[in-house]
Each structure stands twice: as structure tokens, then as C-alpha cells.
């Protein structure tokens, strides 16, 4: 049975700024860009949130609420590029990682979590590792992509959704946890449906007549009744071979065998293309999260 881990970065862009410019640590600031002649907030630091500042607000209005608010201009494409780099780094945890715009990374953790001592320890390691790099993250693991996404953002205190329990995990969450269009969310709110449990058991045909195709499709994906795909990131190295192990390699002999096998496979490719090898990097991803390499 597949298992998916959703990693949410609620302060991705502003925490990236703090990593690069430590003088902004602890200061309320925002990132903004010009949209239709006005400066609009794209990202908000943790310290600015209590002031009522939110993404999508006009900068001038925010300044009226909180005159001391600092502003930096957003860089187009920064979030996507940053998430791709983070997803590639997550290959430490699984070969299957994907960018999950606008603020997350999705992992297919099937067959990987036992290397960290189980799913709870796996999630804990991910959170601690990103925290050590200065990023706030919320994580969740579930049978489906959509249910993991929903729990990570709306109920991360119960991050481990047991197999087959995604329906129960979704019931008390708001409809926004299904990533629905704003028009559908407004209609559900008007009807008093404040939780997914208010409509999750309705026949798809009824939901389709009242709300169109999107709502029953999102429910089916979250429950695992309909396929949902992720586009995996691939490291940019044009010549790379990877050897995954079901169990940790714990001896020098095992490492030597793995290295020999990888080199043989790589050399076969190079020979077929009439190329040679002058420089090679060998990386070992350890179960404690460290990466060792030789070249």
C-alpha cells in the first residue's frame, strides 16, 4: 500500500530571507510584488502574522495597520526554485520526491520509513532536520496525496493517519482542506457545510449535480478511490546511477560492492555513448540523516 508524506513550509520565503540575511530574524516583514499598479503581499514573516498581515493584502493597507512593517520585493520564481531544491534534498528520505506548489514538497515514502524506525520517527526526523536549517514545517503521512496534504495543513498535531483511515482523518477538517475552488467553498459555506464530514458521505451523483465535477473528484482522490499523480523531481546530473537498499548497508564490504555495481552500470552507459569518465562523486545517504561522499 502506498504511503505519502506532505511537507508544508508555511513561512518558506520569509525564512529563506532570514537564512540569507540574519539581520531580519525576529523582525516583522513581508515580501511584496507589484500587481495591477499596487504592491501586494506575497509572503509574511511569522512575526508579522499577529499584526493581522496576510498574503494577498495590499501593502498600503498593511502599512496603515502596522506602520513599522518592513517590506522586501519578491523575486519571481523564487518559491518554485526553492521548493525544487528542497525536494531534491529530500531524496535523502526517498527516491520519490515532488514539488507541491505553492508551499510544499510531497514524498512517496512507501518502503522507506522502516529505515528510520517507523513512520513516527521518520516524520520527526524530517521536522527536526528542516528546523535545524531554519525552516518551520508541518508534516503528515497518509495513504493518499490529498489526505496527507490536508492533514499537514489543517491538523498536523495528528500527523500520522493510519492506513485506511483517511476518511476519518478528513471529517473534522474544513472544506478548504480539499483544495477546492473558491466558488465551491463559498457555496458550501452558504449552505452551512463547515466540515468535510457534512458532505463526504453524500452520493457522488448528488454532489455532482449541486457542485459540478470538482468536489466529488477531490473527495475520491482524498479517499484513494481515484488516482492522483505527482511529478517527481530528477537531479540535474546527466549521468547518475542510484542503488537503493531495503536494509542499511553496515559494512565496508557492502559499500565496496555497491560502489562497484554503480560504476559498472555507469561505465556501460558511457561506453555506449562513446564517452569516458574523468571525475565521479559517490554519495551515501545514511539512516541518521547524514550524507557522506567521496570523489
mmCIF file of C-alpha atoms in Angstrom:
data_model
loop_
_atom_site.group_PDB
_atom_site.id
_atom_site.type_symbol
_atom_site.label_atom_id
_atom_site.label_comp_id
_atom_site.label_asym_id
_atom_site.label_seq_id
_atom_site.Cartn_x
_atom_site.Cartn_y
_atom_site.Cartn_z
ATOM 1 C CA UNK A 1 0.000 0.000 0.000
ATOM 2 C CA UNK A 2 1.449 3.409 -0.939
ATOM 3 C CA UNK A 3 2.135 5.980 1.767
ATOM 4 C CA UNK A 4 2.654 9.664 1.119
ATOM 5 C CA UNK A 5 4.253 12.388 3.224
ATOM 6 C CA UNK A 6 3.237 16.004 2.763
ATOM 7 C CA UNK A 7 5.686 18.666 3.959
ATOM 8 C CA UNK A 8 4.275 22.181 4.297
ATOM 9 C CA UNK A 9 6.500 25.265 4.612
ATOM 10 C CA UNK A 10 4.161 27.984 5.966
ATOM 11 C CA UNK A 11 6.933 30.620 6.058
ATOM 12 C CA UNK A 12 9.069 29.337 3.194
ATOM 13 C CA UNK A 13 10.061 32.594 1.513
ATOM 14 C CA UNK A 14 10.462 34.750 4.606
ATOM 15 C CA UNK A 15 12.501 32.089 6.417
ATOM 16 C CA UNK A 16 14.695 31.805 3.331
ATOM 17 C CA UNK A 17 15.323 35.558 3.616
ATOM 18 C CA UNK A 18 16.299 35.133 7.278
ATOM 19 C CA UNK A 19 18.732 32.353 6.326
ATOM 20 C CA UNK A 20 20.412 34.653 3.817
ATOM 21 C CA UNK A 21 20.034 37.897 5.795
ATOM 22 C CA UNK A 22 20.124 37.038 9.523
ATOM 23 C CA UNK A 23 19.517 40.671 10.486
ATOM 24 C CA UNK A 24 15.817 40.087 9.664
ATOM 25 C CA UNK A 25 15.486 37.398 12.345
ATOM 26 C CA UNK A 26 12.733 38.347 14.800
ATOM 27 C CA UNK A 27 11.595 41.347 12.741
ATOM 28 C CA UNK A 28 8.087 41.652 11.209
ATOM 29 C CA UNK A 29 8.457 41.946 7.439
ATOM 30 C CA UNK A 30 6.768 40.934 4.201
ATOM 31 C CA UNK A 31 7.646 40.160 0.602
ATOM 32 C CA UNK A 32 5.554 42.023 -1.958
ATOM 33 C CA UNK A 33 5.266 42.444 -5.726
ATOM 34 C CA UNK A 34 3.568 44.956 -7.998
ATOM 35 C CA UNK A 35 0.189 43.712 -9.244
ATOM 36 C CA UNK A 36 -2.157 45.948 -11.259
ATOM 37 C CA UNK A 37 -0.335 49.033 -10.128
ATOM 38 C CA UNK A 38 -0.347 48.158 -6.419
ATOM 39 C CA UNK A 39 2.136 46.423 -4.161
ATOM 40 C CA UNK A 40 0.515 43.199 -2.939
ATOM 41 C CA UNK A 41 1.790 40.958 -0.151
ATOM 42 C CA UNK A 42 3.148 37.591 -1.356
ATOM 43 C CA UNK A 43 4.662 36.247 1.879
ATOM 44 C CA UNK A 44 4.515 37.182 5.558
ATOM 45 C CA UNK A 45 7.059 36.528 8.288
ATOM 46 C CA UNK A 46 5.960 34.740 11.445
ATOM 47 C CA UNK A 47 6.412 37.958 13.450
ATOM 48 C CA UNK A 48 4.058 39.900 11.151
ATOM 49 C CA UNK A 49 1.205 37.382 11.378
ATOM 50 C CA UNK A 50 -0.051 38.541 14.831
ATOM 51 C CA UNK A 51 -0.436 42.047 13.388
ATOM 52 C CA UNK A 52 -3.164 40.774 11.063
ATOM 53 C CA UNK A 53 -0.960 40.837 7.963
ATOM 54 C CA UNK A 54 -1.768 38.128 5.405
ATOM 55 C CA UNK A 55 -0.726 37.235 1.837
ATOM 56 C CA UNK A 56 -2.947 38.889 -0.756
ATOM 57 C CA UNK A 57 -3.375 42.118 1.199
ATOM 58 C CA UNK A 58 -2.365 45.459 -0.298
ATOM 59 C CA UNK A 59 0.878 46.764 1.185
ATOM 60 C CA UNK A 60 -0.518 50.273 1.729
ATOM 61 C CA UNK A 61 -3.373 48.853 3.822
ATOM 62 C CA UNK A 62 -0.905 46.791 5.860
ATOM 63 C CA UNK A 63 1.221 49.872 6.497
ATOM 64 C CA UNK A 64 -1.884 51.624 7.799
ATOM 65 C CA UNK A 65 -2.466 48.753 10.235
ATOM 66 C CA UNK A 66 1.186 48.447 11.227
ATOM 67 C CA UNK A 67 3.424 51.368 10.141
ATOM 68 C CA UNK A 68 6.642 49.654 11.323
ATOM 69 C CA UNK A 69 6.171 46.803 8.839
ATOM 70 C CA UNK A 70 9.242 46.268 6.642
ATOM 71 C CA UNK A 71 8.963 45.247 3.004
ATOM 72 C CA UNK A 72 11.263 43.458 0.565
ATOM 73 C CA UNK A 73 10.430 42.905 -3.092
ATOM 74 C CA UNK A 74 9.565 39.361 -4.124
ATOM 75 C CA UNK A 75 11.725 37.564 -6.657
ATOM 76 C CA UNK A 76 9.676 35.888 -9.434
ATOM 77 C CA UNK A 77 10.035 32.106 -9.433
ATOM 78 C CA UNK A 78 11.872 32.011 -6.104
ATOM 79 C CA UNK A 79 9.313 29.740 -4.384
ATOM 80 C CA UNK A 80 9.299 27.157 -7.181
ATOM 81 C CA UNK A 81 13.091 27.086 -7.449
ATOM 82 C CA UNK A 82 13.466 26.809 -3.700
ATOM 83 C CA UNK A 83 10.908 24.010 -3.422
ATOM 84 C CA UNK A 84 12.639 22.100 -6.198
ATOM 85 C CA UNK A 85 15.945 22.329 -4.353
ATOM 86 C CA UNK A 86 14.260 21.155 -1.140
ATOM 87 C CA UNK A 87 12.555 18.285 -2.977
ATOM 88 C CA UNK A 88 15.883 17.160 -4.432
ATOM 89 C CA UNK A 89 17.392 17.309 -0.942
ATOM 90 C CA UNK A 90 14.531 15.079 0.285
ATOM 91 C CA UNK A 91 15.921 12.252 -1.851
ATOM 92 C CA UNK A 92 17.745 11.605 1.404
ATOM 93 C CA UNK A 93 14.427 10.149 2.635
ATOM 94 C CA UNK A 94 13.022 8.533 -0.519
ATOM 95 C CA UNK A 95 13.862 8.258 -4.221
ATOM 96 C CA UNK A 96 10.417 9.690 -4.993
ATOM 97 C CA UNK A 97 10.041 13.393 -4.152
ATOM 98 C CA UNK A 98 7.964 16.073 -5.854
ATOM 99 C CA UNK A 99 7.395 19.814 -5.708
ATOM 100 C CA UNK A 100 3.913 20.591 -4.348
ATOM 101 C CA UNK A 101 3.209 24.224 -5.201
ATOM 102 C CA UNK A 102 2.760 26.754 -3.775
ATOM 103 C CA UNK A 103 4.310 25.868 -0.428
ATOM 104 C CA UNK A 104 5.236 22.222 -0.089
ATOM 105 C CA UNK A 105 7.015 19.027 -1.012
ATOM 106 C CA UNK A 106 5.365 15.618 -1.422
ATOM 107 C CA UNK A 107 7.187 12.335 -0.789
ATOM 108 C CA UNK A 108 6.230 8.782 -1.694
ATOM 109 C CA UNK A 109 7.576 7.111 1.441
ATOM 110 C CA UNK A 110 6.448 3.570 0.583
ATOM 111 C CA UNK A 111 9.034 1.068 1.813
ATOM 112 C CA UNK A 112 11.314 3.738 3.299
ATOM 113 C CA UNK A 113 10.098 4.573 6.798
ATOM 114 C CA UNK A 114 11.405 1.418 8.485
ATOM 115 C CA UNK A 115 14.949 2.672 7.888
ATOM 116 C CA UNK A 116 14.226 5.452 10.399
ATOM 117 C CA UNK A 117 12.461 3.228 12.906
ATOM 118 C CA UNK A 118 8.896 3.629 11.649
ATOM 119 C CA UNK A 119 6.607 6.349 10.377
ATOM 120 C CA UNK A 120 6.507 8.453 13.553
ATOM 121 C CA UNK A 121 10.309 8.566 13.765
ATOM 122 C CA UNK A 122 10.504 9.282 10.017
ATOM 123 C CA UNK A 123 8.255 12.341 10.342
ATOM 124 C CA UNK A 124 10.064 13.504 13.466
ATOM 125 C CA UNK A 125 13.426 13.314 11.702
ATOM 126 C CA UNK A 126 12.140 15.356 8.765
ATOM 127 C CA UNK A 127 10.786 18.079 11.068
ATOM 128 C CA UNK A 128 13.949 18.279 13.155
ATOM 129 C CA UNK A 129 16.200 18.340 10.098
ATOM 130 C CA UNK A 130 14.373 21.221 8.463
ATOM 131 C CA UNK A 131 14.142 23.055 11.791
ATOM 132 C CA UNK A 132 17.922 22.829 12.094
ATOM 133 C CA UNK A 133 18.129 24.611 8.727
ATOM 134 C CA UNK A 134 15.805 27.388 9.903
ATOM 135 C CA UNK A 135 12.556 26.233 8.304
ATOM 136 C CA UNK A 136 9.213 25.764 10.020
ATOM 137 C CA UNK A 137 7.483 22.675 8.625
ATOM 138 C CA UNK A 138 4.237 20.819 9.190
ATOM 139 C CA UNK A 139 4.150 17.186 8.088
ATOM 140 C CA UNK A 140 1.662 14.341 7.752
ATOM 141 C CA UNK A 141 1.633 10.827 6.344
ATOM 142 C CA UNK A 142 -1.368 9.035 4.839
ATOM 143 C CA UNK A 143 -2.444 6.593 2.136
ATOM 144 C CA UNK A 144 -3.243 9.331 -0.377
ATOM 145 C CA UNK A 145 -1.637 12.522 -1.604
ATOM 146 C CA UNK A 146 -4.665 14.694 -0.876
ATOM 147 C CA UNK A 147 -5.294 13.401 2.631
ATOM 148 C CA UNK A 148 -1.626 13.863 3.582
ATOM 149 C CA UNK A 149 -1.779 17.423 2.187
ATOM 150 C CA UNK A 150 -4.953 18.202 4.130
ATOM 151 C CA UNK A 151 -3.759 16.872 7.481
ATOM 152 C CA UNK A 152 -0.348 18.556 7.212
ATOM 153 C CA UNK A 153 -2.006 21.948 6.837
ATOM 154 C CA UNK A 154 -5.138 21.644 8.959
ATOM 155 C CA UNK A 155 -4.442 19.028 11.653
ATOM 156 C CA UNK A 156 -0.701 18.404 11.881
ATOM 157 C CA UNK A 157 -0.971 17.529 15.578
ATOM 158 C CA UNK A 158 -2.387 14.212 14.343
ATOM 159 C CA UNK A 159 0.147 13.799 11.571
ATOM 160 C CA UNK A 160 0.138 10.008 11.313
ATOM 161 C CA UNK A 161 -3.016 8.821 9.539
ATOM 162 C CA UNK A 162 -3.280 5.060 9.942
ATOM 163 C CA UNK A 163 -3.728 3.003 6.758
ATOM 164 C CA UNK A 164 -7.313 3.090 5.541
ATOM 165 C CA UNK A 165 -8.299 5.873 7.950
ATOM 166 C CA UNK A 166 -8.081 8.876 5.629
ATOM 167 C CA UNK A 167 -11.873 9.303 5.625
ATOM 168 C CA UNK A 168 -11.994 9.651 9.399
ATOM 169 C CA UNK A 169 -8.987 11.975 9.353
ATOM 170 C CA UNK A 170 -10.763 14.332 6.949
ATOM 171 C CA UNK A 171 -14.176 14.544 8.612
ATOM 172 C CA UNK A 172 -13.481 17.365 11.050
ATOM 173 C CA UNK A 173 -11.382 19.428 8.648
ATOM 174 C CA UNK A 174 -12.748 22.475 6.775
ATOM 175 C CA UNK A 175 -13.676 22.120 3.079
ATOM 176 C CA UNK A 176 -10.577 24.167 2.161
ATOM 177 C CA UNK A 177 -8.529 21.087 3.102
ATOM 178 C CA UNK A 178 -9.698 19.508 -0.174
ATOM 179 C CA UNK A 179 -8.088 22.302 -2.243
ATOM 180 C CA UNK A 180 -11.430 23.344 -3.725
ATOM 181 C CA UNK A 181 -12.137 26.320 -5.950
ATOM 182 C CA UNK A 182 -13.151 29.484 -4.090
ATOM 183 C CA UNK A 183 -16.601 29.434 -5.713
ATOM 184 C CA UNK A 184 -17.338 25.955 -4.353
ATOM 185 C CA UNK A 185 -16.034 26.911 -0.916
ATOM 186 C CA UNK A 186 -18.368 29.917 -0.880
ATOM 187 C CA UNK A 187 -21.377 27.752 -1.799
ATOM 188 C CA UNK A 188 -20.553 25.184 0.880
ATOM 189 C CA UNK A 189 -20.229 27.959 3.454
ATOM 190 C CA UNK A 190 -23.577 29.428 2.417
ATOM 191 C CA UNK A 191 -25.180 26.009 2.952
ATOM 192 C CA UNK A 192 -23.649 25.744 6.430
ATOM 193 C CA UNK A 193 -21.273 22.921 5.496
ATOM 194 C CA UNK A 194 -18.298 23.897 7.633
ATOM 195 C CA UNK A 195 -16.661 20.461 7.827
ATOM 196 C CA UNK A 196 -15.863 17.817 5.234
ATOM 197 C CA UNK A 197 -17.903 15.399 7.328
ATOM 198 C CA UNK A 198 -21.041 17.360 6.397
ATOM 199 C CA UNK A 199 -20.879 16.096 2.816
ATOM 200 C CA UNK A 200 -18.226 13.393 2.439
ATOM 201 C CA UNK A 201 -20.802 10.574 2.657
ATOM 202 C CA UNK A 202 -23.194 12.071 0.101
ATOM 203 C CA UNK A 203 -23.524 10.122 -3.171
ATOM 204 C CA UNK A 204 -21.163 11.480 -5.843
ATOM 205 C CA UNK A 205 -24.109 11.958 -8.197
ATOM 206 C CA UNK A 206 -25.782 14.326 -5.717
ATOM 207 C CA UNK A 207 -22.588 16.328 -5.205
ATOM 208 C CA UNK A 208 -22.013 16.460 -8.952
ATOM 209 C CA UNK A 209 -25.479 17.915 -9.603
ATOM 210 C CA UNK A 210 -25.093 20.598 -6.930
ATOM 211 C CA UNK A 211 -21.401 21.480 -7.204
ATOM 212 C CA UNK A 212 -20.100 20.131 -10.505
ATOM 213 C CA UNK A 213 -17.313 17.615 -11.136
ATOM 214 C CA UNK A 214 -14.598 19.062 -8.899
ATOM 215 C CA UNK A 215 -15.996 18.298 -5.435
ATOM 216 C CA UNK A 216 -16.722 14.557 -5.904
ATOM 217 C CA UNK A 217 -13.395 14.169 -7.726
ATOM 218 C CA UNK A 218 -11.442 15.760 -4.859
ATOM 219 C CA UNK A 219 -13.214 13.529 -2.340
ATOM 220 C CA UNK A 220 -12.482 10.421 -4.418
ATOM 221 C CA UNK A 221 -8.804 11.337 -4.660
ATOM 222 C CA UNK A 222 -8.535 12.012 -0.933
ATOM 223 C CA UNK A 223 -10.152 8.661 -0.128
ATOM 224 C CA UNK A 224 -7.985 6.770 -2.599
ATOM 225 C CA UNK A 225 -10.846 5.918 -4.958
ATOM 226 C CA UNK A 226 -9.339 7.875 -7.840
ATOM 227 C CA UNK A 227 -5.718 8.101 -8.946
ATOM 228 C CA UNK A 228 -3.750 11.244 -8.149
ATOM 229 C CA UNK A 229 -0.277 11.736 -9.590
ATOM 230 C CA UNK A 230 2.800 13.677 -8.580
ATOM 231 C CA UNK A 231 5.590 14.764 -10.921
ATOM 232 C CA UNK A 232 8.857 13.578 -9.424
ATOM 233 C CA UNK A 233 11.949 15.744 -9.391
ATOM 234 C CA UNK A 234 15.032 14.375 -11.065
ATOM 235 C CA UNK A 235 18.528 15.555 -10.137
ATOM 236 C CA UNK A 236 20.129 17.525 -12.945
ATOM 237 C CA UNK A 237 23.242 15.349 -13.269
ATOM 238 C CA UNK A 238 23.098 13.868 -16.807
ATOM 239 C CA UNK A 239 24.989 10.747 -15.785
ATOM 240 C CA UNK A 240 23.873 9.393 -12.454
ATOM 241 C CA UNK A 241 23.109 5.946 -11.101
ATOM 242 C CA UNK A 242 21.323 5.192 -7.847
ATOM 243 C CA UNK A 243 21.254 1.993 -5.815
ATOM 244 C CA UNK A 244 18.513 1.709 -3.195
ATOM 245 C CA UNK A 245 18.786 -0.810 -0.376
ATOM 246 C CA UNK A 246 15.887 -2.365 1.519
ATOM 247 C CA UNK A 247 18.099 -2.536 4.612
ATOM 248 C CA UNK A 248 21.008 -0.320 5.722
ATOM 249 C CA UNK A 249 24.443 -1.280 4.369
ATOM 250 C CA UNK A 250 26.517 -1.705 7.507
ATOM 251 C CA UNK A 251 29.924 -2.933 6.313
ATOM 252 C CA UNK A 252 32.827 -1.688 4.227
ATOM 253 C CA UNK A 253 32.455 -4.761 2.027
ATOM 254 C CA UNK A 254 28.834 -3.874 1.303
ATOM 255 C CA UNK A 255 29.783 -0.309 0.389
ATOM 256 C CA UNK A 256 32.555 -1.571 -1.911
ATOM 257 C CA UNK A 257 30.139 -3.917 -3.671
ATOM 258 C CA UNK A 258 27.580 -1.124 -4.088
ATOM 259 C CA UNK A 259 30.186 1.278 -5.468
ATOM 260 C CA UNK A 260 31.489 -1.320 -7.917
ATOM 261 C CA UNK A 261 27.974 -2.081 -9.150
ATOM 262 C CA UNK A 262 27.173 1.606 -9.636
ATOM 263 C CA UNK A 263 30.420 2.250 -11.517
ATOM 264 C CA UNK A 264 29.894 -0.754 -13.780
ATOM 265 C CA UNK A 265 26.383 0.412 -14.696
ATOM 266 C CA UNK A 266 27.584 3.969 -15.286
ATOM 267 C CA UNK A 267 30.524 2.864 -17.433
ATOM 268 C CA UNK A 268 28.252 0.740 -19.616
ATOM 269 C CA UNK A 269 26.184 3.853 -20.349
ATOM 270 C CA UNK A 270 29.246 5.970 -21.060
ATOM 271 C CA UNK A 271 30.792 3.344 -23.338
ATOM 272 C CA UNK A 272 27.577 3.071 -25.347
ATOM 273 C CA UNK A 273 27.704 6.832 -25.953
ATOM 274 C CA UNK A 274 31.429 6.891 -26.733
ATOM 275 C CA UNK A 275 32.284 8.866 -23.600
ATOM 276 C CA UNK A 276 34.808 8.495 -20.800
ATOM 277 C CA UNK A 277 34.946 9.343 -17.098
ATOM 278 C CA UNK A 278 37.355 11.846 -15.519
ATOM 279 C CA UNK A 279 35.584 12.788 -12.299
ATOM 280 C CA UNK A 280 32.947 10.955 -10.263
ATOM 281 C CA UNK A 281 31.123 11.719 -6.993
ATOM 282 C CA UNK A 282 29.824 8.903 -4.774
ATOM 283 C CA UNK A 283 27.191 9.850 -2.172
ATOM 284 C CA UNK A 284 25.963 7.630 0.656
ATOM 285 C CA UNK A 285 22.698 8.611 2.374
ATOM 286 C CA UNK A 286 22.869 7.356 5.959
ATOM 287 C CA UNK A 287 19.883 6.371 8.083
ATOM 288 C CA UNK A 288 20.769 9.049 10.653
ATOM 289 C CA UNK A 289 20.230 11.742 8.018
ATOM 290 C CA UNK A 290 23.887 12.467 7.297
ATOM 291 C CA UNK A 291 25.346 12.320 3.793
ATOM 292 C CA UNK A 292 28.896 11.085 3.202
ATOM 293 C CA UNK A 293 30.676 11.370 -0.105
ATOM 294 C CA UNK A 294 33.938 10.635 -1.854
ATOM 295 C CA UNK A 295 35.182 11.679 -5.275
#
